[in-house]
Amino acid sequence: MKRFVFVILLALMLTTVFSIQMTKINTIKIYAEGTIDEKGDMDMNLKWMFPTSALYIQVKSAYPNPYVLLRNMTTFSSIFEMRDTTVSYDDAKNSITARAKLIGAVANRRQRCEFFLGRNAEMIYTDSKTQAIFVLVQSASSEEVIFTIFTLKLPKDSSDFKYDSSTGIFSFAQKRKNFSGNVSAEVNVKVKPRIMSALYKVYGMSDVANGAYWVAKTIFTNKGKGDVVDLRISYKLGDYTSWSPENVYDVVPPSGSVVDLYYPIISSNVTQLRSQTPIDLQVKYTYKDRSGKSYSDTITKRIQILGVNQFEFSNVPEEERTGAWADNFSNVPLIAAFVTHLDEPVKAFAGMVSQHAGGVAAASRDSDAETFCRALYELLIHNKVSYQTPSGFLVEYASSGQDIKFPRDVLKDKAGTCIDLAILFAAVCRAVDLKTYIVVVPGHAFPVVELPSGDILPIESTGIGGPVVGKSLPFNEAVEAGARNLSKLEFGKFFVVDPIELQRVGVLSPELPSLPSTILKDWGYSLPQRTQQTQPTQQVQQRPSGSTPTNPSPAPAPTPQPQRSVNISGYFVGNYRNSITGQQGKLEFYIEQSGNNIKGDVHVDESDEGEFTGTVSGNSVKITAKIESYYYSTTYTVVFNGTIQGNTISGNYSIPGSNVTGTFTVKKSE
């Protein structure tokens, strides 16, 4: 397969690793201009110039509302307060233009004016009074680059320009007149309504995604005639944090604003939560006027902390959602925190996989890497790890949530959803230094391993256990299914999560409780036998020649009399349970009956479907179904034997030619 080509669509303050796309471009030119007024607000103009009409049309089709593109490609709307925003497409020039006012973009701190420009730019020109020009060149591959020019216009009497590329802060000195008079504060505190306990480390790191993952944002506006001086803001998140160090602002001029962000250092005790828990966030602020008079107040906001396995897929405020797929899945890159390759059970399991693979050095050659991945896949099948239907929450919100397992949980339960299994694959491969991406598309996720040569190995990890009865795909077919998944990617409707890069920039895994060194053995994990095993032949008991049978021949069975069959035409819905894996899911039959014969359609977990035929004899029913798997492009046969009791059919199912069995119960829907 061809090597991944990752294109990073970036504006000057783009969240780099959160906007990875697998598509090829040449050069995107970005022109930005910001004009700062004496209050510290900024008028911002942006223009994206695309090199080809084909790429421009792709972007426009994926983001019909250009505001969504602006929000996803910059952190302006997250760390700043934007007003009067307009975004539009220009078909004639293959470009996108955006205008907005950034309230409180510049803050007066430590006797200087500071603006967060973004990291790793280069200040190439300044006239030392009114203007500074910056350039940011970023490589997307050996042939593709993103070239950004940012012109920053400063208020009059500005001087002493400085830029720190490591922090992204541009600062300057400014002469200004002091204003005495009455002060009046308007304070608005915005909070994330829900935060994830598994991501508690991320919320404390302001450099992750250029600061997008704050917990609270305080917008302080001076509505008076005089200067607000010595403004101090501090926060406390229930019992999981202490009061934060005060953020200090020297001056807030009349009609000026400060936008202050809270990145809490949260106690690891938060990972003990298993479900949503309400908590109070307190915001305390104090300030003075020019006469020295002090003012203070405290604001309290109620938020929810999610349990350690609960994942919210989006942090886009509900009032800003436009219906775009990216709106509802903006948090997807944070699943990198669940890739716990340093967790002891994961490392121990990676050791078992290496043993099963014959001790190959997985990161040295493509063939060894493929051998390791095959061994990982087959070892999961051998130990009866299976796919399971996901469970969700947050159904009352526009945001969606899902219970996501850490790799240790998948190993313990011997079951996981598509995203759980992809995370497990990524963690085990990472434990042996194999880079693995997690590709998330609408309704599905799967791992893609980068081989030592740079080629890729996509794997349909849910192939280890069929959605109904644990039927598994051979490894080669799982790779073919993974390749088909890649071929169906739609621009703007997928994320490629790079756990290594994301963890490098701060999306860190939480601390998990220690487990015994024998935990895999305790969970029943074993290696397949190396020696080839033959199937035991059926033994027939021999009796001595000339002897008579111990038991006489049985009398002929009476001829069965025909029974009147129950009519079960209609729609039945219920559940199944795999007796081997414990996996449970949804089962539906639409039955048409003619005499003792039945036929119809069957649906499983809203992902697999097929047709069936069968018979009804009295209160007994037998159904033979051929079901097509949506994800695996394969067909399997399931035989259901049930008993009819009123409007309910319950019984057992099996896969012919295997030892897979289970139970089911369905009820007629009126």
CSV table of N, CA and C in Angstrom, one decimal, residues 145-207:
chain,number,residue,atom,x,y,z
A,145,VAL,N,3.6,22.3,1.5
A,145,VAL,CA,3.9,23.2,2.7
A,145,VAL,C,2.7,24.1,2.8
A,146,ILE,N,2.6,24.7,4.0
A,146,ILE,CA,1.6,25.7,4.3
A,146,ILE,C,2.3,26.9,4.7
A,147,PHE,N,2.0,28.0,4.0
A,147,PHE,CA,2.8,29.3,4.1
A,147,PHE,C,1.9,30.3,4.7
A,148,THR,N,2.2,30.9,5.8
A,148,THR,CA,1.4,31.9,6.5
A,148,THR,C,2.1,33.2,6.7
A,149,ILE,N,1.5,34.3,6.3
A,149,ILE,CA,2.0,35.6,6.6
A,149,ILE,C,1.0,36.4,7.5
A,150,PHE,N,1.5,36.9,8.6
A,150,PHE,CA,0.7,37.6,9.5
A,150,PHE,C,1.2,39.0,9.8
A,151,THR,N,0.4,40.0,9.4
A,151,THR,CA,0.8,41.4,9.6
A,151,THR,C,0.0,41.9,10.9
A,152,LEU,N,0.8,42.4,11.8
A,152,LEU,CA,0.2,42.9,13.1
A,152,LEU,C,0.4,44.4,13.2
A,153,LYS,N,-0.7,45.1,13.2
A,153,LYS,CA,-0.6,46.6,13.3
A,153,LYS,C,-0.9,47.0,14.8
A,154,LEU,N,0.0,47.8,15.3
A,154,LEU,CA,-0.1,48.2,16.7
A,154,LEU,C,-0.6,49.6,16.9
A,155,PRO,N,-1.1,49.9,18.2
A,155,PRO,CA,-1.5,51.3,18.4
A,155,PRO,C,-0.3,52.2,18.4
A,156,LYS,N,-0.6,53.5,18.3
A,156,LYS,CA,0.4,54.5,18.3
A,156,LYS,C,1.1,54.5,19.6
A,157,ASP,N,2.4,55.0,19.6
A,157,ASP,CA,3.2,55.0,20.8
A,157,ASP,C,3.6,53.6,21.3
A,158,SER,N,3.6,52.7,20.4
A,158,SER,CA,4.0,51.3,20.8
A,158,SER,C,5.5,51.2,20.5
A,159,SER,N,6.2,50.3,21.3
A,159,SER,CA,7.7,50.2,21.1
A,159,SER,C,8.1,48.9,21.7
A,160,ASP,N,9.4,48.6,21.5
A,160,ASP,CA,10.1,47.5,22.2
A,160,ASP,C,9.3,46.2,21.9
A,161,PHE,N,9.3,45.8,20.6
A,161,PHE,CA,8.6,44.6,20.2
A,161,PHE,C,9.4,43.3,20.6
A,162,LYS,N,8.7,42.3,21.1
A,162,LYS,CA,9.4,41.1,21.4
A,162,LYS,C,8.5,39.9,21.1
A,163,TYR,N,9.1,38.8,20.6
A,163,TYR,CA,8.3,37.6,20.3
A,163,TYR,C,9.0,36.4,20.8
A,164,ASP,N,8.4,35.6,21.6
A,164,ASP,CA,8.9,34.3,22.2
A,164,ASP,C,8.3,33.2,21.4
A,165,SER,N,9.0,32.6,20.5
A,165,SER,CA,8.4,31.5,19.7
A,165,SER,C,8.0,30.3,20.5
A,166,SER,N,8.7,30.1,21.6
A,166,SER,CA,8.4,28.9,22.5
A,166,SER,C,7.1,29.0,23.2
A,167,THR,N,6.7,30.2,23.6
A,167,THR,CA,5.4,30.4,24.3
A,167,THR,C,4.3,30.9,23.3
A,168,GLY,N,4.8,31.5,22.2
A,168,GLY,CA,3.8,32.1,21.3
A,168,GLY,C,3.4,33.5,21.7
A,169,ILE,N,4.0,34.1,22.7
A,169,ILE,CA,3.6,35.4,23.1
A,169,ILE,C,4.3,36.5,22.4
A,170,PHE,N,3.6,37.5,21.8
A,170,PHE,CA,4.2,38.7,21.3
A,170,PHE,C,3.8,39.8,22.3
A,171,SER,N,4.9,40.6,22.7
A,171,SER,CA,4.6,41.7,23.6
A,171,SER,C,5.3,43.0,23.2
A,172,PHE,N,4.8,44.1,23.7
A,172,PHE,CA,5.3,45.4,23.4
A,172,PHE,C,5.0,46.4,24.5
A,173,ALA,N,5.7,47.4,24.5
A,173,ALA,CA,5.5,48.5,25.5
A,173,ALA,C,4.6,49.6,24.8
A,174,GLN,N,3.8,50.2,25.7
A,174,GLN,CA,2.9,51.3,25.1
A,174,GLN,C,2.7,52.4,26.1
A,175,LYS,N,2.9,53.6,25.6
A,175,LYS,CA,2.7,54.8,26.4
A,175,LYS,C,1.2,55.1,26.4
A,176,ARG,N,0.6,55.3,27.5
A,176,ARG,CA,-0.8,55.6,27.6
A,176,ARG,C,-1.1,56.5,28.7
A,177,LYS,N,-2.3,57.2,28.7
A,177,LYS,CA,-2.7,58.1,29.7
A,177,LYS,C,-3.5,57.4,30.7
A,178,ASN,N,-3.3,57.6,32.0
A,178,ASN,CA,-4.1,57.0,33.1
A,178,ASN,C,-5.4,57.7,33.2
A,179,PHE,N,-6.5,56.9,33.5
A,179,PHE,CA,-7.8,57.5,33.6
A,179,PHE,C,-8.3,57.2,35.0
A,180,SER,N,-8.7,58.3,35.7
A,180,SER,CA,-9.3,58.2,37.1
A,180,SER,C,-10.8,58.4,36.9
A,181,GLY,N,-11.5,57.8,37.8
A,181,GLY,CA,-13.0,57.9,37.8
A,181,GLY,C,-13.6,56.6,38.2
A,182,ASN,N,-14.9,56.6,38.2
A,182,ASN,CA,-15.7,55.4,38.6
A,182,ASN,C,-15.4,54.2,37.7
A,183,VAL,N,-15.4,53.0,38.3
A,183,VAL,CA,-15.3,51.8,37.6
A,183,VAL,C,-16.5,50.9,37.8
A,184,SER,N,-16.8,50.1,36.8
A,184,SER,CA,-18.0,49.2,36.9
A,184,SER,C,-17.7,48.0,36.1
A,185,ALA,N,-17.7,46.8,36.8
A,185,ALA,CA,-17.2,45.6,36.1
A,185,ALA,C,-18.4,44.8,35.6
A,186,GLU,N,-18.4,44.3,34.4
A,186,GLU,CA,-19.3,43.3,33.9
A,186,GLU,C,-18.5,42.0,33.7
A,187,VAL,N,-18.9,41.0,34.4
A,187,VAL,CA,-18.1,39.7,34.5
A,187,VAL,C,-19.0,38.6,34.0
A,188,ASN,N,-18.5,37.9,33.0
A,188,ASN,CA,-19.2,36.8,32.4
A,188,ASN,C,-18.3,35.6,32.5
A,189,VAL,N,-18.7,34.5,33.1
A,189,VAL,CA,-17.9,33.3,33.2
A,189,VAL,C,-18.6,32.2,32.4
A,190,LYS,N,-17.8,31.7,31.4
A,190,LYS,CA,-18.2,30.5,30.6
A,190,LYS,C,-17.5,29.3,31.1
A,191,VAL,N,-18.2,28.2,31.2
A,191,VAL,CA,-17.6,26.9,31.6
A,191,VAL,C,-17.9,25.8,30.6
A,192,LYS,N,-17.0,24.8,30.6
A,192,LYS,CA,-17.4,23.6,29.9
A,192,LYS,C,-18.4,22.9,30.8
A,193,PRO,N,-19.6,22.6,30.2
A,193,PRO,CA,-20.6,22.0,31.1
A,193,PRO,C,-20.2,20.6,31.6
A,194,ARG,N,-19.3,19.9,30.8
A,194,ARG,CA,-18.9,18.6,31.3
A,194,ARG,C,-17.4,18.5,31.0
A,195,ILE,N,-16.6,17.9,31.9
A,195,ILE,CA,-15.2,17.6,31.6
A,195,ILE,C,-15.0,16.1,31.9
A,196,MET,N,-14.0,15.5,31.3
A,196,MET,CA,-13.8,14.1,31.4
A,196,MET,C,-12.7,13.8,32.4
A,197,SER,N,-13.0,12.9,33.4
A,197,SER,CA,-12.0,12.7,34.4
A,197,SER,C,-10.8,11.9,33.8
A,198,ALA,N,-11.0,11.1,32.8
A,198,ALA,CA,-9.8,10.5,32.2
A,198,ALA,C,-8.8,11.4,31.5
A,199,LEU,N,-9.3,12.7,31.3
A,199,LEU,CA,-8.5,13.7,30.6
A,199,LEU,C,-8.0,14.7,31.6
A,200,TYR,N,-8.0,14.4,32.9
A,200,TYR,CA,-7.7,15.4,33.9
A,200,TYR,C,-6.3,16.1,33.7
A,201,LYS,N,-5.4,15.4,33.1
A,201,LYS,CA,-4.1,16.0,32.9
A,201,LYS,C,-4.1,17.0,31.8
A,202,VAL,N,-4.9,16.7,30.7
A,202,VAL,CA,-5.0,17.6,29.6
A,202,VAL,C,-5.5,19.0,30.0
A,203,TYR,N,-6.5,19.0,30.9
A,203,TYR,CA,-7.1,20.3,31.3
A,203,TYR,C,-6.1,21.2,32.0
A,204,GLY,N,-5.1,20.6,32.5
A,204,GLY,CA,-4.1,21.4,33.2
A,204,GLY,C,-2.9,21.9,32.3
A,205,MET,N,-3.0,21.7,31.0
A,205,MET,CA,-1.9,22.0,30.1
A,205,MET,C,-2.4,23.0,29.1
A,206,SER,N,-2.0,24.3,29.3
A,206,SER,CA,-2.5,25.3,28.4
A,206,SER,C,-1.9,25.3,27.0
A,207,ASP,N,-0.8,24.5,26.8
A,207,ASP,CA,-0.2,24.4,25.5
A,207,ASP,C,-0.8,23.3,24.6
